[in-house]
Tab-separated table of N, CA and C in Angstrom:
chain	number	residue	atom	x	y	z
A	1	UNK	N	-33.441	61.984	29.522
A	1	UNK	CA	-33.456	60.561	29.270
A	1	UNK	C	-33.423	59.857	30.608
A	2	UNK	N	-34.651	58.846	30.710
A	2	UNK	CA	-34.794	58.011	32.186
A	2	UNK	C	-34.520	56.680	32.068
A	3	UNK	N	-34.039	56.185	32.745
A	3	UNK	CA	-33.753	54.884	32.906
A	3	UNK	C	-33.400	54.103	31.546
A	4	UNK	N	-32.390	54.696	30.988
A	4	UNK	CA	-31.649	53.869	29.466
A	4	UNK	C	-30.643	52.670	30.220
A	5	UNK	N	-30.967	51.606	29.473
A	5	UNK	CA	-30.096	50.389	29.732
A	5	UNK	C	-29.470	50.338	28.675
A	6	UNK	N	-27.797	49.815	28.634
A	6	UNK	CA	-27.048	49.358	27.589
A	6	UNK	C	-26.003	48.070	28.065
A	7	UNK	N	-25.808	47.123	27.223
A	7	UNK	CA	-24.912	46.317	27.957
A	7	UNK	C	-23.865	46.710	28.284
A	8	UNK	N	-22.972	47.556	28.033
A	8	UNK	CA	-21.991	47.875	28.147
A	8	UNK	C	-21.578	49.572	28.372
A	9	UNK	N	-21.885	50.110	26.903
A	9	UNK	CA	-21.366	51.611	27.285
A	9	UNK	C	-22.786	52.444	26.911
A	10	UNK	N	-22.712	53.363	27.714
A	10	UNK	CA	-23.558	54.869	26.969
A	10	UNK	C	-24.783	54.418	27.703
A	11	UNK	N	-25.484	54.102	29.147
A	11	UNK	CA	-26.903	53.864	29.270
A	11	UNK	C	-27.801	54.566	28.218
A	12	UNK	N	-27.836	55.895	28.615
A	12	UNK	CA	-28.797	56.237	27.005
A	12	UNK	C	-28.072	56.503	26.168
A	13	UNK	N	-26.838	57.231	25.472
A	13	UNK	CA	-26.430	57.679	24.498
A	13	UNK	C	-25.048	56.978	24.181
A	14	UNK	N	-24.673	56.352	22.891
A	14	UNK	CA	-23.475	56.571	22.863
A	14	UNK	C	-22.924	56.737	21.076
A	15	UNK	N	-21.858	57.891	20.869
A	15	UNK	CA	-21.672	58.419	19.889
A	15	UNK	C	-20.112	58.472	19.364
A	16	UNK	N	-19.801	58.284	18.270
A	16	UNK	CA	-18.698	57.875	17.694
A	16	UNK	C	-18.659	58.408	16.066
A	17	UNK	N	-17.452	59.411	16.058
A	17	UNK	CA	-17.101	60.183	15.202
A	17	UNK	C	-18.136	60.713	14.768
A	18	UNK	N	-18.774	61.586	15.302
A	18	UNK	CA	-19.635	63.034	15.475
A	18	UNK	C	-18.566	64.082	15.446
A	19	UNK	N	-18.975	65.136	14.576
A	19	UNK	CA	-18.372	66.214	14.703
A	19	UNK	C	-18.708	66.984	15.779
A	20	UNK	N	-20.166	67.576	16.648
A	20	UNK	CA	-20.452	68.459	16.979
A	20	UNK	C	-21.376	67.667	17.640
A	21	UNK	N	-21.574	67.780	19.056
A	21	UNK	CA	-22.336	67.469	20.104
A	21	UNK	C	-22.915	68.555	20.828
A	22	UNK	N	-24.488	68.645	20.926
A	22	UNK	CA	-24.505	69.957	22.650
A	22	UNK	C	-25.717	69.184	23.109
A	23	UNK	N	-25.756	69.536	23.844
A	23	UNK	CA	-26.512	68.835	25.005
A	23	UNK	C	-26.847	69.678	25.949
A	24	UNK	N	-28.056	70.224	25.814
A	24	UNK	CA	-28.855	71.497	26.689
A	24	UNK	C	-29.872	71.457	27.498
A	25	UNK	N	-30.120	72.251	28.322
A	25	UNK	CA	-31.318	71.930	29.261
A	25	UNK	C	-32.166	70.434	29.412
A	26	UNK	N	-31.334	69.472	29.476
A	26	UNK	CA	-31.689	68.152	29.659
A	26	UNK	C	-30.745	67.449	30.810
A	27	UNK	N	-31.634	66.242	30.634
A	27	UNK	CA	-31.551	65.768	32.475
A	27	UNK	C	-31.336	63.838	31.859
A	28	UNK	N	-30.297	63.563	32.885
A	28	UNK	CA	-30.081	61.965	32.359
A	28	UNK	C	-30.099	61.710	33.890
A	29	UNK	N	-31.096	60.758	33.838
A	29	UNK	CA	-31.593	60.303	35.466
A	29	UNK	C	-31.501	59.092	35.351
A	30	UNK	N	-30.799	57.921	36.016
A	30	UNK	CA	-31.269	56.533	36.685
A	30	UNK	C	-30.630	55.719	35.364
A	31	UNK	N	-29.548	56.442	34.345
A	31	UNK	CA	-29.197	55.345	33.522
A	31	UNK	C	-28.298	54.307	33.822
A	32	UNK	N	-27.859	53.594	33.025
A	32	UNK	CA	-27.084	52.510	33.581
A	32	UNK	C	-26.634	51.879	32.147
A	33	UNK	N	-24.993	51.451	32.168
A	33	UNK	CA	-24.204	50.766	30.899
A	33	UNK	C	-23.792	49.755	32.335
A	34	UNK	N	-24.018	47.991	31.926
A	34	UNK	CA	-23.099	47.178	33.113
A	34	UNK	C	-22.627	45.963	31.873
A	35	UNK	N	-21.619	45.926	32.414
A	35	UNK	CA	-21.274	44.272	31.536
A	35	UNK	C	-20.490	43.703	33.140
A	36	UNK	N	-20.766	42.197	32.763
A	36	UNK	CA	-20.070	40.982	33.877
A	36	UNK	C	-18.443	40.864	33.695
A	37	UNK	N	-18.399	40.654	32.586
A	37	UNK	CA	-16.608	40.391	32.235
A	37	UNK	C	-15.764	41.789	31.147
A	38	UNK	N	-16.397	42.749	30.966
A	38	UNK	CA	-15.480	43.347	30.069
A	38	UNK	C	-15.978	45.136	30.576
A	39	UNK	N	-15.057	45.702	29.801
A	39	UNK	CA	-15.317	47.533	29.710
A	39	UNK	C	-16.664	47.751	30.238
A	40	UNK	N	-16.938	48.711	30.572
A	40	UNK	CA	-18.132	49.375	30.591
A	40	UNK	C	-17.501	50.969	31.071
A	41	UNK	N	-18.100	51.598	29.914
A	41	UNK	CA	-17.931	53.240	29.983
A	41	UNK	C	-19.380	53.817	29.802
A	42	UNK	N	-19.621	54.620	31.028
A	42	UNK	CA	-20.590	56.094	30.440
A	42	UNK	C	-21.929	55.451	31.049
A	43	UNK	N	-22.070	55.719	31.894
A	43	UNK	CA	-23.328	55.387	32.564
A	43	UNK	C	-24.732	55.878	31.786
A	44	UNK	N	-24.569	57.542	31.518
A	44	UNK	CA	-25.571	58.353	31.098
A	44	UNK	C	-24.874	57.863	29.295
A	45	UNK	N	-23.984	58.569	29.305
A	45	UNK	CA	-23.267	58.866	28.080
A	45	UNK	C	-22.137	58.285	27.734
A	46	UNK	N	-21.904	57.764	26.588
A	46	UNK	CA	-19.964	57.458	25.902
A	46	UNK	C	-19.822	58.151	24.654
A	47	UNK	N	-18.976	59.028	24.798
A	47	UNK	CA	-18.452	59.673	23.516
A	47	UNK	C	-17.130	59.699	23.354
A	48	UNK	N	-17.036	59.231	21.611
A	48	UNK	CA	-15.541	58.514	21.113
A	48	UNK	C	-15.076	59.227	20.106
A	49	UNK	N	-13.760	60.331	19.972
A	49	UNK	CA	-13.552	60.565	18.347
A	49	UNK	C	-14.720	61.819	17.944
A	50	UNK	N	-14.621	62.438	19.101
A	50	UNK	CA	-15.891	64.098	18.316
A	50	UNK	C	-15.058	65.076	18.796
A	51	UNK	N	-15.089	66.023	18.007
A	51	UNK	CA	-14.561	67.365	17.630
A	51	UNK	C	-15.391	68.450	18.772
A	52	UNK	N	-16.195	68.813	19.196
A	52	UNK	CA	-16.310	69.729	20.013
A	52	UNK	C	-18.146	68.839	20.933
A	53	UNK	N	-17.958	69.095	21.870
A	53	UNK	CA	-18.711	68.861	22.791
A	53	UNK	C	-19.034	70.176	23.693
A	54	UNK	N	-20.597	70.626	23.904
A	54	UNK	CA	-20.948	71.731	24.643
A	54	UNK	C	-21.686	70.934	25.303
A	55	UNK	N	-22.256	71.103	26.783
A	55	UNK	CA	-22.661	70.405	27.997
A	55	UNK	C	-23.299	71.865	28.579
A	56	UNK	N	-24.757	72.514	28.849
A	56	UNK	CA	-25.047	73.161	29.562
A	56	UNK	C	-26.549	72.784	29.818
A	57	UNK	N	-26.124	73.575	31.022
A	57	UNK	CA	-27.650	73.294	32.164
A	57	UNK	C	-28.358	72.209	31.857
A	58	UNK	N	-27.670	71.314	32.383
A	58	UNK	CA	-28.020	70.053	32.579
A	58	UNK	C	-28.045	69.369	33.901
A	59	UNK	N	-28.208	67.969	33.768
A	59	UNK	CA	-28.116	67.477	35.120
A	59	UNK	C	-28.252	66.219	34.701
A	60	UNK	N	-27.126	65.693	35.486
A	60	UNK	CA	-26.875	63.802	35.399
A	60	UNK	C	-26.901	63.379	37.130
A	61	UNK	N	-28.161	62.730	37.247
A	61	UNK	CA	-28.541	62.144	38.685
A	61	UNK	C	-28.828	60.623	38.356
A	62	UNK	N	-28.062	60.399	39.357
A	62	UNK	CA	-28.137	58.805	39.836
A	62	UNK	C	-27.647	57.928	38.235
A	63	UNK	N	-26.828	57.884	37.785
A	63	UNK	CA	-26.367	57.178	36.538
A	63	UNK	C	-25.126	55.989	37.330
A	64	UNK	N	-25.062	54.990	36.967
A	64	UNK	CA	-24.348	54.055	36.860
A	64	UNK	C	-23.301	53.594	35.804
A	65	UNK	N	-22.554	52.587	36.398
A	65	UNK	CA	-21.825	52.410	35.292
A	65	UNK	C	-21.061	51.268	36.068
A	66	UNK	N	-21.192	49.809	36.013
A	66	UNK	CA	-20.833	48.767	36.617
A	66	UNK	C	-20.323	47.671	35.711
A	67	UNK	N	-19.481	46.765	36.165
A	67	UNK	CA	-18.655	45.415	35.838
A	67	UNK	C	-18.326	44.662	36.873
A	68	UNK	N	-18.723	43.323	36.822
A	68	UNK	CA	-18.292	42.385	37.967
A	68	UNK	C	-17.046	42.472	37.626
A	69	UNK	N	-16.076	41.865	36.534
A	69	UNK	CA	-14.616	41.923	36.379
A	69	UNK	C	-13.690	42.704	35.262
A	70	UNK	N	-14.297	43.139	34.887
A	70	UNK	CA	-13.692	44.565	33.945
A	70	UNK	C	-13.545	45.422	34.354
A	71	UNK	N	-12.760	46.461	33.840
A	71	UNK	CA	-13.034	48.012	33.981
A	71	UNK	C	-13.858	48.853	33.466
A	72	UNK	N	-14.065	49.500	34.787
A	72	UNK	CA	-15.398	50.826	34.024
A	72	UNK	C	-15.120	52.139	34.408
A	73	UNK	N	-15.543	53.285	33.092
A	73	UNK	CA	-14.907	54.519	33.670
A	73	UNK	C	-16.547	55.236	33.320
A	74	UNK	N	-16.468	56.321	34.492
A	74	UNK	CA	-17.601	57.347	34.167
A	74	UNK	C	-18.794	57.015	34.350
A	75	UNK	N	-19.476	57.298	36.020
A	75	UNK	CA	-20.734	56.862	35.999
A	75	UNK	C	-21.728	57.756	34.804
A	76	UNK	N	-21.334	59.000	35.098
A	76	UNK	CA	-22.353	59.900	33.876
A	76	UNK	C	-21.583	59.809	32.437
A	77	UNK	N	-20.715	60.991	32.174
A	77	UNK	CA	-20.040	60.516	30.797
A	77	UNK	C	-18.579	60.567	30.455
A	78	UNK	N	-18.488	59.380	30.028
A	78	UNK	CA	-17.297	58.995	29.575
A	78	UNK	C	-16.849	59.973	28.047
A	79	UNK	N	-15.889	60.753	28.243
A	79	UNK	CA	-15.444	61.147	27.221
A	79	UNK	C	-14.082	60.634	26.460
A	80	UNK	N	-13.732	60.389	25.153
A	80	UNK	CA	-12.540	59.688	24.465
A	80	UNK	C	-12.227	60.130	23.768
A	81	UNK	N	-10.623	60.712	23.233
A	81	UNK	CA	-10.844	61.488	22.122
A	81	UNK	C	-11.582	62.724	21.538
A	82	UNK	N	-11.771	63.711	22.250
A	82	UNK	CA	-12.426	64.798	21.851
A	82	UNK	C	-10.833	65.599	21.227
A	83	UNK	N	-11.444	65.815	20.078
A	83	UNK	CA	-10.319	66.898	19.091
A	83	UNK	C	-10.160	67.996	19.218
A	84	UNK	N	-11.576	68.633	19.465
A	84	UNK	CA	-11.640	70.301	19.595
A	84	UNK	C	-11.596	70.580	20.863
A	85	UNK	N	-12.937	70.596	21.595
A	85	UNK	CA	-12.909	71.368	22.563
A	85	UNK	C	-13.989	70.728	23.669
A	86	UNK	N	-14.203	70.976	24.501
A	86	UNK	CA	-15.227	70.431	25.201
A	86	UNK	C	-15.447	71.535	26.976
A	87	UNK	N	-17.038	71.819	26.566
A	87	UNK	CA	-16.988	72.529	27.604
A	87	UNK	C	-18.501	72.341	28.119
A	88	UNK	N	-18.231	72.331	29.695
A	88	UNK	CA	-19.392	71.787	30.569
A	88	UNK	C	-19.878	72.978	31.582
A	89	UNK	N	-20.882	73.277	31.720
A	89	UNK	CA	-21.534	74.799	31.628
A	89	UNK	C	-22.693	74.652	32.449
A	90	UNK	N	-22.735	74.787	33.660
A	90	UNK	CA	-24.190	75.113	34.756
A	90	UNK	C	-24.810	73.836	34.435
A	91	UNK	N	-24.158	73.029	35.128
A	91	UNK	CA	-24.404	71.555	35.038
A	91	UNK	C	-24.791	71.019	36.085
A	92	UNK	N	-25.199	70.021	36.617
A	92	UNK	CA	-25.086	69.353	38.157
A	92	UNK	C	-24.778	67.959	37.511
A	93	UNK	N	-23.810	67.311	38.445
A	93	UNK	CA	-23.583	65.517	38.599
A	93	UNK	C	-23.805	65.130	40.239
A	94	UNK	N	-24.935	64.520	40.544
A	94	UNK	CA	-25.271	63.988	41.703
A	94	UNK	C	-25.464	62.659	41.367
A	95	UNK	N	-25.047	62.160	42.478
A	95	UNK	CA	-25.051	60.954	42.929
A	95	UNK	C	-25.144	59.976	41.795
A	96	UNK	N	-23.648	59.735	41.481
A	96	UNK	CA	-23.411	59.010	39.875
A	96	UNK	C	-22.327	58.067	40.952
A	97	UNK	N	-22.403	56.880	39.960
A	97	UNK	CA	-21.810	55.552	40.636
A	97	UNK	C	-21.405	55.052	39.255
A	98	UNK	N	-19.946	54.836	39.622
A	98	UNK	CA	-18.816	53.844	38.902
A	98	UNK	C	-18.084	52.885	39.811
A	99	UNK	N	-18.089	51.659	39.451
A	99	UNK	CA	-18.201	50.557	40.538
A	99	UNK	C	-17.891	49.145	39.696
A	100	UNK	N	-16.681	48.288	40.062
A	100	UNK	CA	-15.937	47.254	39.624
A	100	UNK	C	-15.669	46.434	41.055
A	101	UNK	N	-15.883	45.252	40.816
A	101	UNK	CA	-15.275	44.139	42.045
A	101	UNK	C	-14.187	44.110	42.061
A	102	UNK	N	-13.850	43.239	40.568
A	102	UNK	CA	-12.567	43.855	39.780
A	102	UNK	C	-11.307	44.414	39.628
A	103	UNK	N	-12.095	44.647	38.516
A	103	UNK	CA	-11.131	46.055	37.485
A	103	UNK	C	-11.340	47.072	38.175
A	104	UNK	N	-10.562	48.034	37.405
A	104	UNK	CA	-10.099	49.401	38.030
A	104	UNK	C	-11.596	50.434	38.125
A	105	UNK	N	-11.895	51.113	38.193
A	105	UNK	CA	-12.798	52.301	38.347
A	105	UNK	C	-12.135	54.119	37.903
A	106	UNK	N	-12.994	54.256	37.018
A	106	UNK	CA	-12.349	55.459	37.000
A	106	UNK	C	-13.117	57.231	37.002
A	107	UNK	N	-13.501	57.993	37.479
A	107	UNK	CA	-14.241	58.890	37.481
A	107	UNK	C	-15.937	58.342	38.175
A	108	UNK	N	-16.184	58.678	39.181
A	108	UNK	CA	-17.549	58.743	39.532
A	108	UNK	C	-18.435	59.518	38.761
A	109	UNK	N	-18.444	60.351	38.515
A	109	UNK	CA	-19.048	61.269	37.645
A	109	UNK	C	-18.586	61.557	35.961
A	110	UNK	N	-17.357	62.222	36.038
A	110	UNK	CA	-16.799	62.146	34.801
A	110	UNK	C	-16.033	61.290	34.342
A	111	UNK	N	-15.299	60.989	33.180
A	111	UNK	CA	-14.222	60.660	32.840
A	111	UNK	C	-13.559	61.311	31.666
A	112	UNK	N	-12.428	61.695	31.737
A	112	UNK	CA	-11.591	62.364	30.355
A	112	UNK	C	-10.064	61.998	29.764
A	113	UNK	N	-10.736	61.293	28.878
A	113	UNK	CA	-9.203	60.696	28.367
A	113	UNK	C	-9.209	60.917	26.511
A	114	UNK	N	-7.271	61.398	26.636
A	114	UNK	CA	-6.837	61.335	25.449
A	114	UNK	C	-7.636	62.789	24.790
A	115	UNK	N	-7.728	63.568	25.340
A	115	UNK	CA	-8.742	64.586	24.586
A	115	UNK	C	-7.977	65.904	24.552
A	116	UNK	N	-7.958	67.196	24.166
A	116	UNK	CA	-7.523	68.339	24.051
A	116	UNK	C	-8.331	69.294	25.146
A	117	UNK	N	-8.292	70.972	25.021
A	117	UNK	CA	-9.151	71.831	25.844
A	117	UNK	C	-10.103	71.023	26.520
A	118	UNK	N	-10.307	71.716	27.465
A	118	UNK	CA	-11.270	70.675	28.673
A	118	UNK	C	-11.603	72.305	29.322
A	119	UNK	N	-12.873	72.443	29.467
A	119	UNK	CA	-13.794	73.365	30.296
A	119	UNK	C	-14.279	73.166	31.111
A	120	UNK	N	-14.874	73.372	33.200
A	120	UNK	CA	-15.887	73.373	33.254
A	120	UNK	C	-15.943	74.629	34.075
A	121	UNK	N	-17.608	75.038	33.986
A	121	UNK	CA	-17.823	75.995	34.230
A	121	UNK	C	-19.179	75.606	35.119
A	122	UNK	N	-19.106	76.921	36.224
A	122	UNK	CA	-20.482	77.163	37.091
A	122	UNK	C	-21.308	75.643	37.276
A	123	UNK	N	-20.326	75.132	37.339
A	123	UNK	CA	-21.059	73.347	37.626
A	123	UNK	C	-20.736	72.729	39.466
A	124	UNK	N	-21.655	71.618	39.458
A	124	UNK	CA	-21.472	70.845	40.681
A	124	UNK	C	-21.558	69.278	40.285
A	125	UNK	N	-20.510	68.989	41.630
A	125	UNK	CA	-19.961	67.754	41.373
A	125	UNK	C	-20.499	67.029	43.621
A	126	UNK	N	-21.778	66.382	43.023
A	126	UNK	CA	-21.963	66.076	44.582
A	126	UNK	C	-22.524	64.812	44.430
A	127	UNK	N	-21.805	63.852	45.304
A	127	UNK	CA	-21.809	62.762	46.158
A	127	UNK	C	-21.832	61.485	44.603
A	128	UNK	N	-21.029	61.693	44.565
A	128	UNK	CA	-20.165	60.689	43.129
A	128	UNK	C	-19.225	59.976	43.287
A	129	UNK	N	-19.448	58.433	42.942
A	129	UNK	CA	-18.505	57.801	43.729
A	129	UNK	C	-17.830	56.957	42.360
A	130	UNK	N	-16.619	56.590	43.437
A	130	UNK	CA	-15.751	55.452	42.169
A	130	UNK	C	-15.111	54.448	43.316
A	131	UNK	N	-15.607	53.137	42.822
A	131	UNK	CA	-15.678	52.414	43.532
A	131	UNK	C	-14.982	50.896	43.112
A	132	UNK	N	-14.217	50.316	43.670
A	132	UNK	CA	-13.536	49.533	43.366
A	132	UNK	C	-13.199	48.325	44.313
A	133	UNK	N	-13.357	47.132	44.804
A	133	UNK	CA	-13.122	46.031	45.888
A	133	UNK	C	-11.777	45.957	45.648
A	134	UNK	N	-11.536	45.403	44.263
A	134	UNK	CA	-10.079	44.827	44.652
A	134	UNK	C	-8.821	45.942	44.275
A	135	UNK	N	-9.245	46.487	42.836
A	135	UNK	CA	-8.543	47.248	42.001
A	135	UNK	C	-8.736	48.879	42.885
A	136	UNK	N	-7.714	49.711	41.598
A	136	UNK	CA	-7.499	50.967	42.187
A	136	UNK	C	-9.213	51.508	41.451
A	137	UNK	N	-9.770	52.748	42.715
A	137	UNK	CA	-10.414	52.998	41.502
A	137	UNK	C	-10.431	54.898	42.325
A	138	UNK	N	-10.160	55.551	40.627
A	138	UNK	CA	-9.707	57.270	40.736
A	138	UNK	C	-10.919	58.043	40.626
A	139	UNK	N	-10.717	58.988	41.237
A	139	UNK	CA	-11.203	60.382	40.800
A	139	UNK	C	-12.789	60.202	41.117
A	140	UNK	N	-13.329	60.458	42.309
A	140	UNK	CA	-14.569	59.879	42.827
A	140	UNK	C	-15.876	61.635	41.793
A	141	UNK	N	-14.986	62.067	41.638
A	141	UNK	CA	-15.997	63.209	41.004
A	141	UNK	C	-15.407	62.834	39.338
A	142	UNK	N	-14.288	63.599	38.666
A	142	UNK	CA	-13.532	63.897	37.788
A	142	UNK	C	-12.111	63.123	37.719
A	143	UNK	N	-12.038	61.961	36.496
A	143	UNK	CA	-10.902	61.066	36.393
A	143	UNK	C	-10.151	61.725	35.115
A	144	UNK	N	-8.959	62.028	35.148
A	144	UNK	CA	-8.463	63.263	33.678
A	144	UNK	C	-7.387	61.662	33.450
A	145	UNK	N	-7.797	61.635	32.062
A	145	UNK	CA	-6.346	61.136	31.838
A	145	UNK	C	-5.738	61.102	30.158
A	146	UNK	N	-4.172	61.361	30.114
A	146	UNK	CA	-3.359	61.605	28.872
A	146	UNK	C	-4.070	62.782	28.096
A	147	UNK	N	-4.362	63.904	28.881
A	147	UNK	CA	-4.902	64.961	27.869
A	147	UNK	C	-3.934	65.686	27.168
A	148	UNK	N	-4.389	65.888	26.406
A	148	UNK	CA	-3.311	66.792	25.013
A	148	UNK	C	-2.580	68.231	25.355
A	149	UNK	N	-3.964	69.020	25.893
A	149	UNK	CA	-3.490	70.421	26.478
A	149	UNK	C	-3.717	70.587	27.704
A	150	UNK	N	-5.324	71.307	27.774
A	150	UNK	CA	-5.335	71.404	29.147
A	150	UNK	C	-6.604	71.423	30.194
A	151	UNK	N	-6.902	71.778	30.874
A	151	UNK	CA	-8.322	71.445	31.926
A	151	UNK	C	-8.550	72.472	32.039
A	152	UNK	N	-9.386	73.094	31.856
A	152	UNK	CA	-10.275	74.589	33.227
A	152	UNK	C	-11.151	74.014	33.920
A	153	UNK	N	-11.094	74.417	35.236
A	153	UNK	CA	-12.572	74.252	36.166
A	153	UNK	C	-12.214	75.440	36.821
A	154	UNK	N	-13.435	76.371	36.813
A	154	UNK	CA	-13.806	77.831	37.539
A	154	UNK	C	-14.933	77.350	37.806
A	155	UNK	N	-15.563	78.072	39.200
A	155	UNK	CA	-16.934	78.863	39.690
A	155	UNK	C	-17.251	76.863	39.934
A	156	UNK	N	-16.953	76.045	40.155
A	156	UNK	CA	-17.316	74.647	40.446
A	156	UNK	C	-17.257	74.111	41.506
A	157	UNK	N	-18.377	73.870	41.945
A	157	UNK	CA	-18.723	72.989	43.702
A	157	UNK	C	-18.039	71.194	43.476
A	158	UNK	N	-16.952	70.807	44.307
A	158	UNK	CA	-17.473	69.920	44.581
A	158	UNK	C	-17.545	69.347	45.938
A	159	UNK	N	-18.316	68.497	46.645
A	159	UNK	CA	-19.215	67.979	47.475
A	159	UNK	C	-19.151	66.690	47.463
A	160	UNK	N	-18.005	66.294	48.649
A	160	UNK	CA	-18.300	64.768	49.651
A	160	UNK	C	-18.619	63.557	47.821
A	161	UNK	N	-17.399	63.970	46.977
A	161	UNK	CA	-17.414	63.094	46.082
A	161	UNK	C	-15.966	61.937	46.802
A	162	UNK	N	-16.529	60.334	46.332
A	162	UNK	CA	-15.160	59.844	46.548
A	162	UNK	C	-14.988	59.050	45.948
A	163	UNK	N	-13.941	58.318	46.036
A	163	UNK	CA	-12.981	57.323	45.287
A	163	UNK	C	-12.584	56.361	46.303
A	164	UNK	N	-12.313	55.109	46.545
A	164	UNK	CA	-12.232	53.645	47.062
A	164	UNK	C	-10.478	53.674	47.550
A	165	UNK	N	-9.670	54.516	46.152
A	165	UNK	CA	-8.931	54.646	46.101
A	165	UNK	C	-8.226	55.678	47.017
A	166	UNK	N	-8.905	56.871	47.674
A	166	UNK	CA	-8.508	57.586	48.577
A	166	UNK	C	-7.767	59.178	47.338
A	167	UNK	N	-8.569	58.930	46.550
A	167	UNK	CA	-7.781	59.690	45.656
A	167	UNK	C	-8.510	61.075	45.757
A	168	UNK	N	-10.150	60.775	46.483
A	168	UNK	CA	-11.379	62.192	46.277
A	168	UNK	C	-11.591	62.436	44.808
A	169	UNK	N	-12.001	63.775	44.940
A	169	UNK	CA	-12.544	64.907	43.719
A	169	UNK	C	-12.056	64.281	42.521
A	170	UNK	N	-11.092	64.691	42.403
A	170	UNK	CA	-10.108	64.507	41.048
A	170	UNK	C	-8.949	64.105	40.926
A	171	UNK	N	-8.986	62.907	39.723
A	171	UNK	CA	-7.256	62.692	39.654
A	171	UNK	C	-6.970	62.453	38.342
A	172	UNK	N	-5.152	62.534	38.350
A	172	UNK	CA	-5.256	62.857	36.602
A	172	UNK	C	-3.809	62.752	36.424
């Protein structure tokens, strides 16, 4: 998916109470979710309330995810509520931008909140930013937050990702 616009969340995709998501050998290039005054989640993607999420060999390049005065989390995808499981598998996230004047910023690349098991695997995380003027903004690759159990990341590059906030890679 190329160049998806949304006002707000999900540039190309966004999904809510789905049981079962995968997402395979596909590529989300140049999307973009922006609003002026409110939220904006998921540059590529926003997913809310789904039970298992699989993510392989893929690739999210150059995705956005902007607000002049709101908060925005997750230039590529914003995840919320995942019940089951979620696992991200020979992936690449390059050069993904999450960016507030604002509000806070959260994950350049990812974001994970409120969710259970968390996977990633044989993936890269390069030159992903989270970006913020006034506010804090986290986790310039991977932003974790209030998860239920727990995270894996094995066999995963990441690469000169940052945060405004001084926070780098990951925070959580």
């Amino acid at each position: 998916v190329c160049s998806g616009r949304s006002s707000a969340q999900g540039g190309a995709m966004r999904t809510q109470l789905i049981a079962n998501i995968t997402i395979s050998s596909s590529a989300f290039v140049s999307n973009m979710a922006s609003s002026d005054d409110g939220y904006g989640g998921g540059g590529a993607i926003l997913m809310i309330d789904t039970t298992i999420v699989l993510v392989t060999d893929s690739k999210f390049r150059q995705n956005k995810v902007n607000s002049d005065e709101g908060q925005v989390e997750a230039g590529a995808i914003s995840l919320e509520k995942i019940t089951g499981s979620l696992i991200i598998d020979s992936s690449a996230f390059l050069n993904n931008n999450a960016s507030s004047r604002i509000g806070s910023t959260n994950g350049g690349a990812l974001q994970l909140k409120k969710s259970r098991s968390s996977e990633i695997r044989n993936s890269m995380f390069q030159y992903n930013l989270a970006y913020s003027e006034i506010s804090g903004a986290y986790g310039g690759a991977i932003q974790v937050n209030n998860m239920d159990e727990f995270i894996s990341i094995t066999n995963t590059s990441f690469i000169q990702n940052s945060a405004s906030s001084n926070e780098g890679s990951s925070y959580g």
